[in-house]
Coordinates of C-alpha atoms in Angstrom, one line a residue:
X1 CA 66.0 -124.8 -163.7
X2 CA 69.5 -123.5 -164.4
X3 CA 72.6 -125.0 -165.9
X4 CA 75.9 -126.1 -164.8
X5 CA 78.9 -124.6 -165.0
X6 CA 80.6 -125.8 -168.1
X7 CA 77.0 -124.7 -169.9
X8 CA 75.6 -128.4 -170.3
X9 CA 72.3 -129.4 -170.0
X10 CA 70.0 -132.7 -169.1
X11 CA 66.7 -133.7 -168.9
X12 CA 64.9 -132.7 -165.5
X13 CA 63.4 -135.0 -162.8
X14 CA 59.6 -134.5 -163.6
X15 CA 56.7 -136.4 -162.1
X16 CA 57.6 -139.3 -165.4
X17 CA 61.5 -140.0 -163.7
X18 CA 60.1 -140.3 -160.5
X19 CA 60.4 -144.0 -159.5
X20 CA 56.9 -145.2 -157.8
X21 CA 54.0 -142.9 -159.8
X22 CA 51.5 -143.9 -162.4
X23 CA 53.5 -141.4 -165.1
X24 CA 56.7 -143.3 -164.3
X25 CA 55.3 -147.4 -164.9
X26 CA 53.5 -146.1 -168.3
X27 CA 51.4 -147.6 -170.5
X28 CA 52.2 -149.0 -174.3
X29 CA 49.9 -148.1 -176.8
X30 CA 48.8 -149.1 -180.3
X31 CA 49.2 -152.0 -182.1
X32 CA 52.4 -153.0 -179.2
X33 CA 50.1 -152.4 -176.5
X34 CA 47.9 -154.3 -177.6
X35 CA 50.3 -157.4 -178.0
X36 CA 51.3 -157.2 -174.7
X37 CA 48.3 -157.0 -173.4
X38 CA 47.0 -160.5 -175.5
X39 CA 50.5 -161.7 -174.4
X40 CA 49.3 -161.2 -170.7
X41 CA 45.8 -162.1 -170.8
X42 CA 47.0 -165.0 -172.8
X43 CA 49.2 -166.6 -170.4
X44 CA 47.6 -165.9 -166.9
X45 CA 45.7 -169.0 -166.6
X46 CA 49.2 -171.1 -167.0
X47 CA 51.1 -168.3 -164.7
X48 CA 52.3 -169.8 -161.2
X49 CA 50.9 -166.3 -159.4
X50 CA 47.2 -167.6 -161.0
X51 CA 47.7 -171.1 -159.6
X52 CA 48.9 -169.6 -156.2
X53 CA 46.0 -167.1 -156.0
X54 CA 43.5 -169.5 -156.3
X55 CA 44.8 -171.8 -154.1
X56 CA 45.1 -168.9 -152.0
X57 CA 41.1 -168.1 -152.1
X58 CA 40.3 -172.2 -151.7
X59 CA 42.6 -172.6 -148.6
X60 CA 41.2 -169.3 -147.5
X61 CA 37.7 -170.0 -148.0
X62 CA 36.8 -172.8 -145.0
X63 CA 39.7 -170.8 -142.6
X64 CA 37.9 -167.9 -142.7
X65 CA 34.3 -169.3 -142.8
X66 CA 35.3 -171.2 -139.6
X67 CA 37.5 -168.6 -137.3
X68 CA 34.4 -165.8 -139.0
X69 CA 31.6 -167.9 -137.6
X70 CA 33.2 -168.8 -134.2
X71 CA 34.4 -165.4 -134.1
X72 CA 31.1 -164.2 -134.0
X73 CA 29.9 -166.7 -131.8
X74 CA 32.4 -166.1 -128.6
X75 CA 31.6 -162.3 -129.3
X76 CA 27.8 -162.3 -129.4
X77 CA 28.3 -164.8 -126.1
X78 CA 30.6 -162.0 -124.5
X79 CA 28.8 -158.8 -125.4
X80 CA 25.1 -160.8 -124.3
X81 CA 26.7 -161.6 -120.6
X82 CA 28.7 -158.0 -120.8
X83 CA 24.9 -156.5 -120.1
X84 CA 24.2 -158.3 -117.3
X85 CA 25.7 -157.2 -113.5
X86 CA 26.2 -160.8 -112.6
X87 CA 28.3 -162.1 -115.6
X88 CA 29.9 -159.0 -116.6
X89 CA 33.7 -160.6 -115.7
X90 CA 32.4 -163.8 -117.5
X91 CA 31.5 -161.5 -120.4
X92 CA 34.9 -159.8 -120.6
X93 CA 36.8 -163.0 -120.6
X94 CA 34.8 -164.2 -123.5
X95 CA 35.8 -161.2 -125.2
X96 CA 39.7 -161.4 -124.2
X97 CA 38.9 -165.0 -125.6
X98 CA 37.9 -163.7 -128.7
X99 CA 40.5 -161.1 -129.2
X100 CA 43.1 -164.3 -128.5
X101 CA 41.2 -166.3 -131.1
X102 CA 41.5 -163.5 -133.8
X103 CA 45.1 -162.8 -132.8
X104 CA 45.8 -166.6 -133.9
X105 CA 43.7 -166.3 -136.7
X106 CA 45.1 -163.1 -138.1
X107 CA 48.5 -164.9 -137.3
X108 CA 47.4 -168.5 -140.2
X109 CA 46.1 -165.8 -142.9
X110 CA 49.4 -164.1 -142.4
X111 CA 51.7 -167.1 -143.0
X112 CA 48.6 -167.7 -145.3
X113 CA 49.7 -164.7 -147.5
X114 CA 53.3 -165.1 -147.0
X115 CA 53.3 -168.6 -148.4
X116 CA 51.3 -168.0 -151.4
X117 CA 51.3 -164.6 -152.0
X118 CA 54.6 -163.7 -151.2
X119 CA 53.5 -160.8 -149.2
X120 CA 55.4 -161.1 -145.7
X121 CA 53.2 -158.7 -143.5
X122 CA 54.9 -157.8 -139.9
X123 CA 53.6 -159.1 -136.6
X124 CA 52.0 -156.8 -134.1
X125 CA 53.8 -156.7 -130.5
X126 CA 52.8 -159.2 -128.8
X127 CA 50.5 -157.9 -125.7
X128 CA 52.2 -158.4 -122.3
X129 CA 49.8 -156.3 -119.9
X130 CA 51.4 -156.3 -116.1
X131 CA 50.3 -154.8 -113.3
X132 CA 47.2 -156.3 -111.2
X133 CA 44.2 -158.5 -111.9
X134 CA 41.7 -155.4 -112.8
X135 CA 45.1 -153.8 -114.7
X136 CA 45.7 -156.6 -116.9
X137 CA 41.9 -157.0 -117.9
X138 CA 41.8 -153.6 -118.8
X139 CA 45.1 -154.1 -121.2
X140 CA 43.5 -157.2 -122.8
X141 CA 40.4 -155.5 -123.5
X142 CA 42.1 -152.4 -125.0
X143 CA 44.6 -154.5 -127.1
X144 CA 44.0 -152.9 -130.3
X145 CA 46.0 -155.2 -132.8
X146 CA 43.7 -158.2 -131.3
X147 CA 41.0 -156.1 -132.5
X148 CA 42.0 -154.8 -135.5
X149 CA 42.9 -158.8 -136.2
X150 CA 38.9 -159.3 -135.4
X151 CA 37.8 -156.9 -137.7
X152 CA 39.9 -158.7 -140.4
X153 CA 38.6 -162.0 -139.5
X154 CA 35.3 -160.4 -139.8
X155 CA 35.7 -158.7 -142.8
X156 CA 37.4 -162.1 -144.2
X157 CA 34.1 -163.4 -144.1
X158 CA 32.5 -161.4 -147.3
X159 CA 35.8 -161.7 -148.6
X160 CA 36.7 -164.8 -148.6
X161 CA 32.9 -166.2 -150.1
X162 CA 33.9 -164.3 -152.7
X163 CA 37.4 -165.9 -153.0
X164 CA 35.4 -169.2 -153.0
X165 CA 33.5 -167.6 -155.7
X166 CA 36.2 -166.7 -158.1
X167 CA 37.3 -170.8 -157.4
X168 CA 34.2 -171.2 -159.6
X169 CA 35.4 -169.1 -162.2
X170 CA 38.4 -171.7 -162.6
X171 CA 36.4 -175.1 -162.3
X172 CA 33.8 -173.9 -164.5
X173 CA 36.3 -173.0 -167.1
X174 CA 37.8 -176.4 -166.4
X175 CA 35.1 -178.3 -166.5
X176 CA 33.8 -176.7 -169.9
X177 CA 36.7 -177.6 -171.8
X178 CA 36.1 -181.3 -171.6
X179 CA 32.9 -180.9 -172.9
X180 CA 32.8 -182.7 -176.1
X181 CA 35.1 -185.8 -174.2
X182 CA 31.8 -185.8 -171.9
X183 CA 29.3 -185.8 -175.1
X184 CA 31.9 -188.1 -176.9
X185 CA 33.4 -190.9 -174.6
X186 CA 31.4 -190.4 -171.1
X187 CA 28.0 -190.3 -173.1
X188 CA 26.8 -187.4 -171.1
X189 CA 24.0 -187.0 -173.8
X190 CA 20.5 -186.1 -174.0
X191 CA 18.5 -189.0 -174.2
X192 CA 16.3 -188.5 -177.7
X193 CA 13.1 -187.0 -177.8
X194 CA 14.5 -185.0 -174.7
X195 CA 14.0 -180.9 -174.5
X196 CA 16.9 -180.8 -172.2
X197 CA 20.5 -180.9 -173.7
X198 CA 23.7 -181.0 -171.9
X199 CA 23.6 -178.3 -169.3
X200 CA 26.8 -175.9 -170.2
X201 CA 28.3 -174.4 -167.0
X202 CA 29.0 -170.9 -166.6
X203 CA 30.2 -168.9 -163.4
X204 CA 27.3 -166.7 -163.9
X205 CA 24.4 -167.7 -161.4
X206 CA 22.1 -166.6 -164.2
X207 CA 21.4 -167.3 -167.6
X208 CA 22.1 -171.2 -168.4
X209 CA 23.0 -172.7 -171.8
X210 CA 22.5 -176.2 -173.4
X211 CA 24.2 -178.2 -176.0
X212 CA 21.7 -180.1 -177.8
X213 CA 24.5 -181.3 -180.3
X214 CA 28.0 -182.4 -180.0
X215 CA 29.3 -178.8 -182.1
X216 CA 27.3 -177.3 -179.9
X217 CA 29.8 -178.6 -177.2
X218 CA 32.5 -176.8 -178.7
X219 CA 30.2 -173.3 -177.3
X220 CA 31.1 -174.9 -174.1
X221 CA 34.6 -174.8 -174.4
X222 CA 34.7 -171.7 -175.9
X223 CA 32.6 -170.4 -172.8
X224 CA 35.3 -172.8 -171.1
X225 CA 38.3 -170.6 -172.9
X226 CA 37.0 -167.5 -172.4
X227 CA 36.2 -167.8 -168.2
X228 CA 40.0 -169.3 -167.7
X229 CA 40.9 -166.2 -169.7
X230 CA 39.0 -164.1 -167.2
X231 CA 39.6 -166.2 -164.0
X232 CA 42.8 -165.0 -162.9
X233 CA 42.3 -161.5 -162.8
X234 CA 38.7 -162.5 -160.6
X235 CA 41.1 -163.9 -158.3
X236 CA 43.4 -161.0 -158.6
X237 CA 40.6 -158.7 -157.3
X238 CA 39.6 -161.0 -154.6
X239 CA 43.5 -161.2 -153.7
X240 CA 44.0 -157.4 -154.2
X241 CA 41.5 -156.7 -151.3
X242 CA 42.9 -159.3 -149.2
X243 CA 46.0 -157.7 -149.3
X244 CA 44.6 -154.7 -148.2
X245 CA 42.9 -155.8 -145.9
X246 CA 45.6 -157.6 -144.3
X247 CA 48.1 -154.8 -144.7
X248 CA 46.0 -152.5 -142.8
X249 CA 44.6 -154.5 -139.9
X250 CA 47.1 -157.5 -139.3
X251 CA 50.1 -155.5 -139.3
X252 CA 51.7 -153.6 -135.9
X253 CA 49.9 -150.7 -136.6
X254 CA 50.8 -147.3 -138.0
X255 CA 52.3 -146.0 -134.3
X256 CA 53.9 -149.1 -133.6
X257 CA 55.1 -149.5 -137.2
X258 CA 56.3 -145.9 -136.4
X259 CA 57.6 -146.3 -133.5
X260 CA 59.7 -149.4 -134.7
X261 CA 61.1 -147.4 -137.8
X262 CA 62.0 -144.7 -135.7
X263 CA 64.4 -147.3 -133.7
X264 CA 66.2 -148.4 -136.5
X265 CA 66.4 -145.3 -137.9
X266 CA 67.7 -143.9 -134.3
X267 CA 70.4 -147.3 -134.4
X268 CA 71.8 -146.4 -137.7
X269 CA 72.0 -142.7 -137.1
X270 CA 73.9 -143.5 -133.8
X271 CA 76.1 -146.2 -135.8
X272 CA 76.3 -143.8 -138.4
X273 CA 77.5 -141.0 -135.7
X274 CA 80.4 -143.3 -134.4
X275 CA 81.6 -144.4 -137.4
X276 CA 82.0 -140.4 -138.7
X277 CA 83.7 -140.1 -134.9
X278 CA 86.0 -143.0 -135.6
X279 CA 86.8 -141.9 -138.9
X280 CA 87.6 -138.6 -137.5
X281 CA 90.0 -139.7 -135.1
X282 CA 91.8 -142.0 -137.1
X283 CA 92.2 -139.3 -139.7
X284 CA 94.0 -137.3 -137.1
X285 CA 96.0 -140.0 -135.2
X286 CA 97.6 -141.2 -138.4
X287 CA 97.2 -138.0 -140.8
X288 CA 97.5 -134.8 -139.0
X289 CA 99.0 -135.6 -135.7
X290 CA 101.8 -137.5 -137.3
X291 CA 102.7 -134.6 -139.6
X292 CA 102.4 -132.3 -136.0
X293 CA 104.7 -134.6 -134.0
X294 CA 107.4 -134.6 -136.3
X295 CA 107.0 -130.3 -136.6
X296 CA 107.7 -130.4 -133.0
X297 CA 110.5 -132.5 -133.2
X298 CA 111.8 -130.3 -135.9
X299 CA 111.4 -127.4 -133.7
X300 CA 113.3 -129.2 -131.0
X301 CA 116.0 -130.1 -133.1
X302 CA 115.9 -126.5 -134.3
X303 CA 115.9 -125.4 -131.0
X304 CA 119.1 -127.6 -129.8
X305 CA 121.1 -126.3 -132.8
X306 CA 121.2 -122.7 -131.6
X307 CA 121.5 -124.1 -128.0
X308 CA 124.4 -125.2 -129.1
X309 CA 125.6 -122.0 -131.5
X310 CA 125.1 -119.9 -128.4
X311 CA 127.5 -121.9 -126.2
X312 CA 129.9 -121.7 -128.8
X313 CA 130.0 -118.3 -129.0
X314 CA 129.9 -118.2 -125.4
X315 CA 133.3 -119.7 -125.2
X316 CA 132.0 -123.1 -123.9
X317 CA 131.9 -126.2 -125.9
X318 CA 129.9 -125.8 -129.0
X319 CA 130.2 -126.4 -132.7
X320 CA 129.8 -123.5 -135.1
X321 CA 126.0 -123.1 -136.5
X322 CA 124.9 -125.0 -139.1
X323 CA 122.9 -122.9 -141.3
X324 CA 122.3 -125.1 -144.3
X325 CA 121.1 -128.2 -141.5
X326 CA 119.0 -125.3 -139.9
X327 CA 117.5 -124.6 -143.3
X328 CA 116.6 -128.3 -144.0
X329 CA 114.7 -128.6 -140.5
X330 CA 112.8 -125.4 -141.2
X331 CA 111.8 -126.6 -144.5
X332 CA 110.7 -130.1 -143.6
X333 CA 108.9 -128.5 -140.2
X334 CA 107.3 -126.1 -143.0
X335 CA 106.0 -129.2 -145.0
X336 CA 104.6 -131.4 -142.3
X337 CA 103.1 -128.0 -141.0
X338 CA 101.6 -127.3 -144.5
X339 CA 100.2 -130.8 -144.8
X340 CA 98.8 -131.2 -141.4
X341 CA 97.0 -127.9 -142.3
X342 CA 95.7 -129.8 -145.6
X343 CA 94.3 -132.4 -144.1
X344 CA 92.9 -130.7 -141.3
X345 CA 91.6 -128.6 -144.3
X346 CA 90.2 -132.1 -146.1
X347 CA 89.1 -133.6 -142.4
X348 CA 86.8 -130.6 -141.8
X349 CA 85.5 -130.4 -145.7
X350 CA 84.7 -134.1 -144.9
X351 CA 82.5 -133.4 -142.4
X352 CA 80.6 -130.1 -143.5
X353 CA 81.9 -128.6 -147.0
X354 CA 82.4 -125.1 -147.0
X355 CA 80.6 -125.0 -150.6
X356 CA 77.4 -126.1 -148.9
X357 CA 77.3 -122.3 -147.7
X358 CA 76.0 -121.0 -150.7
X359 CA 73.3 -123.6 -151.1
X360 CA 73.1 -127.6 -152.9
X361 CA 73.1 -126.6 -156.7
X362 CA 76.1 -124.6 -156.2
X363 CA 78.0 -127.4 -154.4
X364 CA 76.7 -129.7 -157.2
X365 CA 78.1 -127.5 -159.7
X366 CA 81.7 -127.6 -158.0
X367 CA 81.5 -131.3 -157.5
X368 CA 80.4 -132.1 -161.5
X369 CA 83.1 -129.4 -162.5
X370 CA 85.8 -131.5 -160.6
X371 CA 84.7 -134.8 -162.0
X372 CA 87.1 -136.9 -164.2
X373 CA 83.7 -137.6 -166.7
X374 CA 81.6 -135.5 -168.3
X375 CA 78.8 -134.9 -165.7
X376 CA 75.2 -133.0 -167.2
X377 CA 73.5 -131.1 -164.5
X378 CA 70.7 -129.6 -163.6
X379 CA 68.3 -128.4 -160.7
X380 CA 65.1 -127.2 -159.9
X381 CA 64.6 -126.3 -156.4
X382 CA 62.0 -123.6 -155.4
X383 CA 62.8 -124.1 -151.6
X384 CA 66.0 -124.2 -150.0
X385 CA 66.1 -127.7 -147.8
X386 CA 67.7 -127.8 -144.3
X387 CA 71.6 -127.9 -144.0
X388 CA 71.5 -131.7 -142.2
X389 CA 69.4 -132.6 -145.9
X390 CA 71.7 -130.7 -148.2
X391 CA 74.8 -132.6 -146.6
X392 CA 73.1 -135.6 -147.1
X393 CA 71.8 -135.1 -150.6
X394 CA 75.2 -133.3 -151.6
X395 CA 77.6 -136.6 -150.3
X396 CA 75.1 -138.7 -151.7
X397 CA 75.7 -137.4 -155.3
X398 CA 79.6 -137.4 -154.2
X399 CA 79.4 -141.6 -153.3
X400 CA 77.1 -142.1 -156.6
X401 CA 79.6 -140.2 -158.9
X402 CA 82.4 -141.9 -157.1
X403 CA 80.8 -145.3 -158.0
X404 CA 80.3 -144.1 -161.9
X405 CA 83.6 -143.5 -161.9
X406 CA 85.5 -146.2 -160.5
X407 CA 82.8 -148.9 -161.1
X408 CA 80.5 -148.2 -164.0
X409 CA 82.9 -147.7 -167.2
X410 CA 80.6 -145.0 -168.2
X411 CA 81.7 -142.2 -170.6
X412 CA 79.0 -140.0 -169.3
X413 CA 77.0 -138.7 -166.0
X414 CA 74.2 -137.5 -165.0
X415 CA 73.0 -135.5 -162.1
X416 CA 69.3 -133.9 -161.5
X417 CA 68.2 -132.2 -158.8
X418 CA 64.3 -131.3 -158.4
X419 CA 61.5 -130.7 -155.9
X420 CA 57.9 -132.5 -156.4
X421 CA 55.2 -132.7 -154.1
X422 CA 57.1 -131.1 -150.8
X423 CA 60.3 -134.0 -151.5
X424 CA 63.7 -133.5 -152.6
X425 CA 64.7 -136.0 -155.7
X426 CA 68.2 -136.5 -156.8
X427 CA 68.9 -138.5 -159.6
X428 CA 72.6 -139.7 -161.0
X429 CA 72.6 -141.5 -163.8
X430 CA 75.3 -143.0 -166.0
X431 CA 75.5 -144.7 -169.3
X432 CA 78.0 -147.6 -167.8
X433 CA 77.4 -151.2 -168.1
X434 CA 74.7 -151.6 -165.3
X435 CA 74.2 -154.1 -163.0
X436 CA 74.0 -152.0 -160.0
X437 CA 72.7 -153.7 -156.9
X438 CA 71.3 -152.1 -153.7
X439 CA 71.9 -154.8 -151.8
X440 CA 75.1 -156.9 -150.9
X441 CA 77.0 -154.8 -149.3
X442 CA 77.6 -152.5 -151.9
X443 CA 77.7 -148.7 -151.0
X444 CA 74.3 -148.2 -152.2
X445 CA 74.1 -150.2 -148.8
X446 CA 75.4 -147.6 -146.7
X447 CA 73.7 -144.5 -148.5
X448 CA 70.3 -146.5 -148.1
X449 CA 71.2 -146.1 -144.4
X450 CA 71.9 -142.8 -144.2
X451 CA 68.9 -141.7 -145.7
X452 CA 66.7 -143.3 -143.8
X453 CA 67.4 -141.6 -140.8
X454 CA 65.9 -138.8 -142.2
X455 CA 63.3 -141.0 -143.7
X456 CA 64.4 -141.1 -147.1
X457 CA 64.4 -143.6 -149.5
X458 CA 66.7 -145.0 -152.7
X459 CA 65.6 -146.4 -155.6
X460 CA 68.1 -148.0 -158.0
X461 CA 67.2 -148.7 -162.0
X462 CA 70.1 -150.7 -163.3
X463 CA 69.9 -153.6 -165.8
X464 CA 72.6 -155.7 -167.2
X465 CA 73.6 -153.6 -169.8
X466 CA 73.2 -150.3 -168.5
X467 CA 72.1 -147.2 -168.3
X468 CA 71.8 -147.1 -164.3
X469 CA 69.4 -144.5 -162.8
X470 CA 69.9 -144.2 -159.0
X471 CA 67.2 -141.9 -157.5
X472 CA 67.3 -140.4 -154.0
X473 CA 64.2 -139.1 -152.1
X474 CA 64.8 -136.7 -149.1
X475 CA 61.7 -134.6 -147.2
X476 CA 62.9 -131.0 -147.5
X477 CA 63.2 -130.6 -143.8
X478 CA 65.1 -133.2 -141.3

């Protein structure tokens, strides 16, 4: 860790700042912890995500017994004519049947999911085998998101009899609740002289209660209380597996997921490469080739002037020489000359600083020191990252500062600079007004992009209110 320039110091990025880990969410403790956690427990049975969960595992339930079961049943029919000589081709269209089948299925739990889950999973390619009879056979049978989408709509089985069993959980809850209406107004009581009281329901398959009295139907609905309490969270487990589940077999794939993030990422590096060339060359036609044009011009007229003095003392036709015009020409040609080598100068900073030579903290520190705020900073970097990571990480602090400044009203900046777990993490914060969004077309926009060609990521913390925290992750090597 070392300190900036001016001698201030700030907090480092430790595993706690980093957005994402178990440190960062935290936990509350003591007697506020334990509010929040009644408050939570409290209100799940009335929160929309219960409701949509369960109806999540009930819709669930029949889909997956039905596609499981006649899953099974097309497969056990393809891989039983498979082993015989005769039927073999029979066998493997039964099994490009099945893959087909579980593609579709795999397709309803994924709007499934989407709809009532919110979780919008990616399609896998669809297969398009070409090629001859024999060729395309062989494609269908290797298709491996069709059977990866079998396995889920195998695996869906299990999971989702025990979606249908957390179901229970909620009509048993529901159904205990009204127990004393059922003693009171229905009459659902034991008849007299009967041993058997009104049977109590619990979503335990074991252990049954009776209420041989109508208090004793207010057990029920504390049994009721008690299992809508606990309901939600059943279904959150049943859900939580789901989800993986779904992530990991209905999606394209870790190559072709892969494969389709390194064509984006490819598109905006390529966008991201003729934009820099644009800017370059519009920088130059208006900035330094105007001030170069009108040196040469002044050279020319330069020139023309002692054309002219040397005719005159020649004899021929000629005015005498003009120093104190001369002087003006060589001064403004001076200028223009001066400035085209500024922005040349500026142009070429723009596109790899010079200050990046001795390394990121030491560009950082320039950067902060030439900030119109006050700007703590401080870095802990073990490992020197590529030159392509340290441009990007050093002009990303340069457009995040830039925003603080122009945007944020803050009095006061942050930036930290640290290395966890083989990433780069740089963090500017500010104690602005907040409100900071990502998206919309701000220039978090255009950062977001340019770190993901190197397959980075941002991360933006910024309530209405303020303070913002805006944290950049970079691999140390592009």
């Amino acid at each position: 860790m070392i300190e900036d320039r001016v001698g201030r110091r700030a907090a480092p990025i430790t595993a706690t700042a980093i957005p994402g880990t178990a440190e960062h969410a935290g936990a509350p403790t003591g007697r506020r912890g334990a509010r929040a956690f009644a408050r939570v427990v409290g209100r799940a049975p009335f929160a929309r995500w219960a409701w949509a969960e369960a109806a999540y595992c009930l819709i669930g339930f029949p889909l997956g017994l039905a596609g499981g079961v006649l899953l099974v049943v097309v497969l056990a029919l393809g891989a039983g004519f498979t082993v015989s000589v005769v039927f073999a081709v029979l066998g493997a269209l039964l099994f490009i049947a099945g893959l087909g089948l579980a593609r579709a299925l795999g397709a309803a739990h994924r709007r499934l999911a989407a709809r009532l889950l919110g979780d919008e999973t990616p399609s896998p390619p669809p297969l398009r085998p070409d090629g001859g009879f024999a060729a395309r056979l062989d494609a269908r049978l290797r298709d491996g998101a069709g059977w990866r989408s079998a396995a889920y709509v195998l695996a869906k089985l299990p999971v989702g009899c025990l979606g249908a069993y957390a179901v229970v959980w909620w009509l048993v809850g529901l159904v205990d609740l009204t127990a004393p209406l059922r003693w009171a107004v229905f009459g659902q009581r034991p008849e007299p002289g009967s041993s058997e009281g009104m049977p109590v329901l619990t979503p335990m398959p074991f252990g049954g209660l009776d209420a041989d009295t109508f208090a004793g139907t207010f057990l029920a609905v504390a049994i009721g209380v008690c299992t809508l309490l606990c309901a939600p969270w059943v279904t959150r487990l049943v859900t939580w597996t789901d989800r993986r589940l779904i992530g990991a077999l209905l999606g394209p794939g870790q190559m072709a997921e892969r494969v389709r993030d390194l064509e984006e990422t490819r598109a905006l590096a390529v966008d991201d490469s003729v934009a820099l060339l644009r800017r370059v060359e519009r920088d130059l036609h208006d900035g330094a080739q105007v001030r170069l044009v009108a040196v040469a011009m002044s050279l020319d007229m330069i020139r023309q002037r002692l054309d002219e003095s040397e005719s005159a003392d020649g004899g021929r036709d000629g005015g005498p020489l003009d120093v104190a015009r001369l002087r003006q020409l060589v001064d403004g040609a001076h200028h223009n000359a001066t400035e085209a080598l500024t922005e040349l100068r500026d142009l070429a900073r723009g596109i790899h600083p010079p200050v990046l030579d001795d390394g990121l903290p030491d560009a950082l520190a320039t950067l902060t020191a030439r900030s119109s705020i006050p700007v703590d900073l401080v870095t802990d970097m073990t490992e020197r990252p590529t030159p392509a990571i340290e441009t990007i990480a050093y002009f990303c602090a340069a457009e995040l500062l830039a925003n603080v400044i122009k945007h944020s009203g803050a009095g006061r900046a942050s930036v930290t600079v640290a290395q966890l777990d083989g990433r780069l993490y740089l963090q500017v914060g500010d104690d602005g007004r907040g409100g900071a969004d990502a998206g919309g077309g701000s220039g978090l926009t255009g950062l977001t992009q340019r770190v993901r060609t190197v397959d980075g990521g941002i991360h933006v913390e910024s309530p209405a209110g303020g303070p913002t925290a805006v944290t950049v992750e970079l691999p140390l090597h592009a």
